[in-house]
Amino acid sequence: MSDSSPFKMRLVHLDLKGAPPKVSYLSEVFPLFHALGANGLLLEYEDMFPYEGRLRLLRAKHAYSPPEIKEILHLATLNKLEVIPLVQTFGHMEFVLKHEALAHLREVALFPNTLNPHEAEALALVGAMVSQVMELHPGARWFHVGCDEVYYLGEGEASRRWLQQERNTKARLCLSHIKAVACHVLARHPATRPLVWDDMLRAIPEDQLSASGVPQLVEPVLWDYGADLDVHGKALLMEKYRKCGFLRLWAASAFKGATGVSQALTPIEHHLRNNVQWLQVAARGPADVLQGIVLTGWQRYDHFSVLCELLPVGIPSLAVCLQSLLHGGFTEDVKAKVENFLGISNLEVTDFTSEGPGSFPGSDILALVTHVSLHLYVSGWFSPYHRRRKLVHPVVAQHIQPQALSLLARWSAVVRELEAALHRVFYPDAVEEWLEENVQPSLRRLQALLQDLREAASARPHVAQDP
């Protein structure tokens, strides 16, 4: 394996707030992560962690059990993947603050996304969450405390009163909460370094950042998932953070889940460009600044959003991105390596038409999702206008109806196969949700088309006649 990458740590992010994989699938895919060049995992547990006591209400229906968490960590160790747990402690707190019993800790009463930083109970809550997660992750060198996209900060009643006092600002409010959470982690786990997403820090002036004491406590993770990120701007931001006293920085790219809230197939080219540009950012700074890169794989944009690309669907993109980071770019040689790892005869990065289904774990899901998304459609001249008025030329009806019936039969067969494949990897609620969002609407449209064709064909006085 090449050591030419400027990123010593290459973490695969698993976003477990949507379609969390079964442990059995993780046992299949962790060896591939390692082979592709990953040496760590960022596990964003959200409601999949087995919280206990008064926090038990945070658990999802299919939350991992403590033995399953230990098995995941064991599998990670076997595959030389260092685990960094992630627990949101400020913004993106929907999975906590949606519960009526904890709703009084919201920054704004209507919105469950942001924690009220003025409440002592709020800090105690996130402290308890961190402690329970750390208990199952003894010896973790880093712990990610989130803190991104803290929307509506400063808009709660307590914040409004606080901001009326002299010298108080939203920036100071944000930094004080980050500092309190970081101090909680370090007081109980002095060998564990807190990480934070950097977006809430970007606009804060250097002198305020320096004076806050935060740079001595946390390591920022600079994230940008764009295909045309500002390389020069990122280099300047890194320099700003260094001047403020942050000793180590991290980068975060994306391999999936960043191009559309309901995206079903992963646009590999977008993510390849994003990761290659992060290589350019790394080349602009001192070699010892960037500790590593997180390849994020978002599964939902937030707790209440629909599912975007499933993990198996994003594996080819992950392979392209990891290998490009490892070897300094995406050459023909790197492309051949990726194809070999995935068992794909000709990988296309510019569209969704790669040759061969692949032989990696979950490749059957990718093939079936691609089939459902791109290839199952019906052609013909039976517009909504004609359907509403039950107008159809007999020749057209004779042409479309067999097509539609054949397509319905293929749909049914493919959906059965896809459903079985999904159940091998995901829990029943995720399977149901994905099919409802991505399959059922098309299936219902096809069934409605057939019903309209039958009605139009039987409505003899209204059938369009030849001149």
XYZ file of C-alpha atoms in Angstrom:
467
model
C 0.000 0.000 0.000
C 1.373 3.430 -0.956
C 2.384 5.910 1.731
C 2.419 8.876 -0.659
C -0.856 10.313 0.635
C -0.596 13.631 2.510
C -3.357 12.346 4.786
C -1.964 10.009 7.448
C -5.481 9.129 8.601
C -8.156 8.239 6.049
C -11.484 7.723 7.794
C -14.666 6.305 6.285
C -17.683 8.019 7.840
C -20.687 5.823 8.566
C -23.807 7.935 9.065
C -26.055 5.653 11.087
C -29.059 7.978 11.348
C -30.500 6.382 8.222
C -30.388 2.819 6.847
C -27.768 1.615 9.369
C -26.166 -1.614 8.092
C -26.447 -4.856 10.008
C -23.255 -5.948 11.761
C -23.071 -8.929 9.390
C -22.673 -6.530 6.440
C -20.031 -4.491 8.253
C -18.059 -7.715 8.723
C -18.044 -8.098 4.929
C -17.249 -4.506 4.018
C -14.582 -3.577 6.614
C -11.919 -5.725 4.898
C -12.679 -3.873 1.646
C -12.356 -0.485 3.387
C -8.905 -1.520 4.633
C -7.837 -2.900 1.261
C -8.872 0.348 -0.447
C -6.677 2.440 1.846
C -8.838 3.402 4.820
C -7.270 3.142 8.261
C -10.100 4.515 10.380
C -13.842 4.907 10.822
C -15.904 7.856 11.983
C -19.015 6.281 13.498
C -21.893 8.755 13.757
C -24.198 6.746 15.986
C -27.141 9.130 16.417
C -30.045 6.966 17.632
C -28.307 3.642 16.870
C -26.289 3.721 20.105
C -27.685 1.602 22.988
C -28.186 4.453 25.445
C -29.190 3.362 28.940
C -31.100 4.799 31.899
C -32.846 8.118 31.322
C -31.276 8.248 27.841
C -32.860 4.983 26.755
C -35.631 6.877 24.946
C -33.011 8.023 22.367
C -32.622 4.500 20.993
C -33.997 3.651 17.563
C -36.101 0.515 17.242
C -33.179 -1.462 15.822
C -30.383 0.236 17.783
C -27.218 -1.820 18.096
C -26.897 -3.700 21.395
C -23.761 -3.309 23.573
C -22.452 -6.703 22.353
C -23.002 -5.547 18.744
C -21.044 -2.332 19.412
C -18.210 -4.442 20.811
C -18.381 -6.708 17.758
C -18.194 -3.676 15.419
C -15.115 -2.422 17.303
C -13.565 -5.894 17.194
C -14.155 -6.121 13.430
C -12.618 -2.667 13.016
C -9.512 -3.724 14.982
C -9.153 -6.895 12.908
C -9.123 -4.718 9.778
C -6.764 -2.065 11.189
C -9.504 0.595 11.234
C -9.219 3.005 14.161
C -12.664 4.031 15.406
C -13.607 7.608 16.256
C -17.129 7.917 17.704
C -19.247 10.973 16.836
C -22.004 12.365 19.055
C -23.772 15.598 18.179
C -23.728 17.969 21.171
C -25.098 21.306 19.873
C -26.746 21.361 16.434
C -28.395 18.410 14.629
C -29.906 17.325 17.939
C -33.263 16.313 16.427
C -32.945 12.710 17.550
C -32.738 13.981 21.142
C -34.885 17.095 21.204
C -37.794 15.566 19.267
C -38.749 13.744 22.465
C -41.339 15.552 24.566
C -39.405 14.775 27.750
C -36.400 16.747 26.434
C -38.137 19.420 24.335
C -37.646 22.036 27.085
C -33.909 21.974 26.248
C -34.396 23.391 22.742
C -32.841 26.739 21.861
C -36.075 27.698 20.051
C -39.179 25.972 21.375
C -40.569 25.160 17.909
C -37.405 23.602 16.470
C -35.737 20.396 17.696
C -32.389 20.880 15.980
C -30.386 23.084 18.391
C -29.651 22.691 22.097
C -30.132 25.614 24.503
C -26.569 26.394 25.655
C -27.766 28.336 28.720
C -29.390 25.353 30.435
C -27.181 23.462 32.895
C -29.374 20.433 32.205
C -28.461 20.656 28.500
C -24.744 20.317 29.207
C -25.464 17.509 31.672
C -27.462 15.730 28.954
C -24.719 15.818 26.320
C -22.187 14.970 29.016
C -24.144 11.830 29.866
C -24.374 10.904 26.167
C -20.625 11.347 25.701
C -19.872 9.321 28.849
C -22.045 6.386 27.779
C -20.475 6.285 24.314
C -16.934 6.585 25.701
C -17.639 3.732 28.113
C -17.962 1.413 25.105
C -14.976 3.037 23.340
C -12.197 2.855 25.941
C -8.903 4.173 24.665
C -10.369 6.196 21.799
C -7.726 8.746 20.752
C -10.325 11.132 19.338
C -13.982 11.848 20.008
C -16.017 13.934 17.544
C -18.532 16.225 19.277
C -20.202 17.510 16.074
C -21.211 21.175 16.560
C -21.975 21.893 12.887
C -24.916 23.856 11.481
C -26.132 25.201 14.826
C -29.170 26.857 13.284
C -31.211 29.457 15.231
C -28.426 29.934 17.781
C -29.093 33.174 19.644
C -32.808 33.205 18.786
C -34.099 31.578 21.976
C -35.461 33.726 24.789
C -32.518 33.049 27.117
C -30.053 33.811 24.319
C -31.798 37.062 23.399
C -31.506 38.256 26.996
C -27.863 37.156 27.160
C -26.995 38.895 23.889
C -28.338 42.201 25.198
C -25.466 42.329 27.680
C -22.354 44.235 26.669
C -19.696 42.327 24.668
C -21.860 39.222 24.324
C -22.084 37.856 20.753
C -23.321 34.734 18.992
C -19.699 33.795 18.339
C -18.896 33.981 22.043
C -22.025 31.956 22.850
C -21.026 29.279 20.349
C -17.425 29.104 21.571
C -18.463 28.906 25.219
C -20.615 25.819 24.590
C -17.939 24.122 22.458
C -15.439 24.825 25.224
C -17.747 23.408 27.909
C -18.313 20.181 25.936
C -14.594 19.814 25.149
C -13.671 20.368 28.797
C -16.174 17.679 29.804
C -14.515 15.185 27.446
C -10.961 16.078 28.486
C -11.689 16.138 32.230
C -12.871 12.523 32.127
C -10.718 11.274 29.253
C -7.509 13.355 29.158
C -5.948 11.150 26.459
C -8.925 11.683 24.100
C -8.852 14.705 21.798
C -12.211 16.287 20.837
C -12.885 16.981 17.150
C -15.439 19.552 15.894
C -16.853 20.385 12.480
C -15.431 23.781 11.569
C -18.318 25.667 9.921
C -19.371 27.560 13.066
C -15.757 28.740 13.533
C -15.025 30.005 10.020
C -16.413 33.528 10.339
C -15.201 34.164 13.892
C -12.337 36.705 13.949
C -8.868 35.418 14.812
C -8.570 37.384 18.036
C -11.852 35.997 19.384
C -10.895 32.434 18.498
C -7.479 32.834 20.104
C -8.853 34.397 23.300
C -11.588 31.769 23.720
C -9.222 28.962 24.721
C -10.980 26.635 22.254
C -7.906 26.140 19.977
C -6.060 24.447 22.844
C -8.953 21.999 23.405
C -10.218 20.776 20.023
C -9.107 19.887 16.500
C -11.329 21.393 13.751
C -12.502 19.288 10.817
C -12.700 21.530 7.734
C -15.512 20.208 5.556
C -16.430 20.972 1.974
C -18.163 18.489 -0.335
C -18.267 20.597 -3.499
C -16.811 19.515 -6.836
C -15.400 23.022 -7.277
C -14.258 23.936 -3.780
C -12.072 27.021 -3.350
C -8.596 25.527 -2.891
C -6.947 28.901 -2.217
C -9.689 29.879 0.237
C -9.246 26.601 2.133
C -5.490 27.171 2.358
C -6.133 30.641 3.812
C -8.609 29.162 6.305
C -6.032 26.588 7.410
C -3.527 29.389 7.947
C -6.077 31.360 9.982
C -6.752 28.374 12.237
C -3.018 27.823 12.711
C -2.520 31.456 13.735
C -5.334 31.093 16.278
C -3.514 28.251 18.008
C -5.072 25.094 16.553
C -2.170 22.653 16.405
C -3.803 20.029 14.190
C -6.498 20.212 11.551
C -8.549 17.629 9.659
C -10.219 17.715 6.258
C -13.589 16.241 5.304
C -14.637 15.331 1.766
C -17.606 13.220 0.689
C -17.979 9.949 -1.192
C -21.795 9.963 -1.185
C -24.801 11.732 0.267
C -23.837 15.280 -0.686
C -25.415 15.895 -4.113
C -29.148 15.691 -3.464
C -31.430 15.062 -0.526
C -33.119 12.089 -2.238
C -30.258 10.998 -4.524
C -30.495 7.274 -5.347
C -27.318 6.772 -7.441
C -23.909 8.224 -6.589
C -22.329 10.631 -9.135
C -18.750 9.371 -8.843
C -17.182 12.165 -10.894
C -18.454 14.831 -8.476
C -16.913 13.080 -5.476
C -13.672 12.304 -7.287
C -13.207 15.986 -8.125
C -13.981 16.928 -4.531
C -11.360 14.563 -3.110
C -8.708 15.493 -5.697
C -9.184 19.148 -4.768
C -8.619 18.257 -1.117
C -5.279 16.799 -2.236
C -4.518 20.243 -3.720
C -5.479 21.910 -0.430
C -3.164 19.561 1.477
C -0.299 20.447 -0.874
C -0.706 24.150 0.014
C -0.021 23.757 3.739
C 2.791 22.465 5.987
C 3.015 18.669 5.993
C 2.358 18.328 9.722
C -0.865 20.375 9.851
C -3.471 18.003 8.440
C -3.920 14.993 10.692
C -6.162 13.205 8.213
C -9.280 13.283 6.051
C -12.812 12.058 6.715
C -14.611 10.714 3.645
C -18.178 11.450 4.673
C -21.001 9.228 3.473
C -24.198 10.964 4.504
C -27.338 8.843 4.673
C -29.753 11.660 5.483
C -29.272 15.433 5.390
C -30.850 15.514 8.842
C -32.842 13.257 11.147
C -36.152 14.037 9.431
C -34.902 13.946 5.813
C -35.461 11.139 3.333
C -32.750 8.585 2.638
C -30.106 9.395 0.043
C -27.742 6.838 -1.542
C -27.459 3.565 0.367
C -23.987 2.502 1.495
C -23.571 -0.353 -1.051
C -24.531 2.047 -3.854
C -21.732 4.404 -2.804
C -18.974 1.762 -2.553
C -17.543 2.347 -6.082
C -17.327 6.082 -5.333
C -15.629 5.342 -2.009
C -13.141 3.073 -3.797
C -12.315 5.739 -6.398
C -11.925 8.445 -3.751
C -9.829 6.394 -1.302
C -7.493 5.109 -3.984
C -7.110 8.607 -5.443
C -6.219 10.001 -2.010
C -3.780 7.154 -1.465
C -2.000 7.491 -4.825
C -2.243 11.244 -5.376
C -4.867 11.258 -8.138
C -7.015 9.109 -10.442
C -4.786 7.675 -13.163
C -5.451 4.746 -15.492
C -3.385 2.616 -13.116
C -5.537 3.664 -10.159
C -8.692 2.985 -12.217
C -7.428 -0.546 -12.926
C -6.761 -1.103 -9.209
C -10.283 0.031 -8.325
C -11.820 -2.232 -10.974
C -9.834 -5.142 -9.571
C -10.936 -4.427 -5.991
C -14.597 -4.161 -7.005
C -14.726 -6.893 -9.639
C -16.021 -4.422 -12.247
C -14.697 -4.882 -15.783
C -15.017 -1.220 -16.819
C -15.790 1.418 -14.193
C -17.443 4.595 -15.503
C -16.983 7.662 -13.335
C -18.925 10.094 -15.537
C -22.241 8.205 -15.635
C -23.981 5.171 -14.148
C -23.195 2.636 -16.869
C -20.243 0.649 -15.524
C -19.835 -2.765 -17.163
C -20.321 -5.804 -14.971
C -22.281 -5.958 -11.719
C -19.185 -6.146 -9.525
C -18.308 -8.675 -6.837
C -17.951 -6.445 -3.764
C -20.283 -6.783 -0.742
C -23.618 -5.264 -1.713
C -22.885 -5.149 -5.447
C -26.230 -6.858 -6.096
C -27.978 -3.913 -4.430
C -26.097 -1.444 -6.620
C -27.047 -3.377 -9.776
C -30.724 -3.586 -8.818
C -30.979 0.053 -7.660
C -29.383 1.129 -10.961
C -31.870 -1.038 -12.869
C -34.837 0.424 -10.982
C -33.569 4.003 -11.292
C -32.539 4.036 -14.963
C -33.952 1.190 -16.995
C -37.568 0.534 -16.026
C -39.713 2.903 -18.037
C -42.524 2.745 -20.574
C -42.620 4.607 -23.856
C -45.607 5.528 -25.958
C -48.077 8.251 -26.897
C -50.529 8.301 -24.014
C -50.163 11.688 -22.367
C -51.830 12.893 -19.138
C -54.185 14.943 -21.345
C -55.322 11.845 -23.231
C -55.486 9.784 -20.045
C -57.827 12.231 -18.311
C -60.147 12.233 -21.327
C -59.862 8.490 -21.988
C -58.587 9.243 -25.520
C -56.312 6.658 -27.084
C -55.741 5.494 -30.648
C -56.420 1.739 -30.879
C -53.038 1.226 -32.546
C -51.298 3.094 -29.732
C -53.214 1.128 -27.091
C -52.247 -2.105 -28.800
C -48.607 -0.953 -28.795
C -48.400 0.382 -25.203
C -50.448 -2.155 -23.283
C -48.210 -5.191 -23.904
C -45.173 -3.010 -23.096
C -46.718 -1.881 -19.840
C -47.807 -5.384 -18.856
C -44.328 -6.747 -19.600
C -42.769 -3.908 -17.644
C -45.077 -4.549 -14.673
C -44.003 -8.188 -14.631
C -40.313 -7.192 -14.747
C -40.876 -4.533 -12.085
C -42.432 -7.082 -9.769
C -39.577 -9.547 -10.261
C -36.854 -6.906 -9.805
C -38.523 -5.432 -6.729
C -38.796 -8.866 -5.102
C -35.105 -9.465 -5.778
C -34.125 -6.001 -4.547
C -36.215 -6.340 -1.404
C -34.514 -9.632 -0.549
C -31.063 -8.100 -1.162
C -31.872 -5.076 1.011
C -33.083 -7.265 3.872
C -29.695 -9.010 3.948
C -27.958 -5.694 4.661
C -30.502 -3.418 6.377
C -33.191 -3.545 9.050
C -36.884 -3.833 8.014
C -37.791 -0.180 8.632
C -34.994 1.049 6.320
C -36.034 -1.413 3.607
C -39.649 -0.294 3.852
C -38.680 3.389 3.726
C -36.354 3.046 0.737
C -38.868 1.044 -1.287
C -41.672 3.469 -0.417
C -39.593 6.456 -1.528
C -37.897 4.980 -4.601
C -40.006 2.116 -5.944
C -43.648 2.412 -4.945
C -44.340 5.765 -6.703
C -43.141 4.380 -10.062
C -44.995 1.128 -9.511
C -48.211 3.000 -8.729
C -47.779 5.176 -11.853
C -47.375 2.064 -13.978
C -50.436 0.405 -12.442
C -52.455 3.598 -12.976
C -51.304 3.732 -16.616
C -52.553 0.214 -17.212
C -55.873 1.007 -15.547
C -56.284 4.130 -17.730
C -55.433 2.137 -20.855
C -58.091 -0.427 -20.010
C -60.676 2.277 -19.346
C -59.790 4.199 -22.518
C -59.946 1.060 -24.634
C -63.366 0.186 -23.252
C -64.724 3.746 -23.643
C -65.615 3.122 -27.306
C -67.382 6.437 -28.116
C -64.310 8.372 -26.937
C -61.605 6.342 -28.633
C -59.748 8.456 -31.168
C -60.657 7.441 -34.718
C -58.594 7.409 -37.875
C -59.533 10.279 -40.261
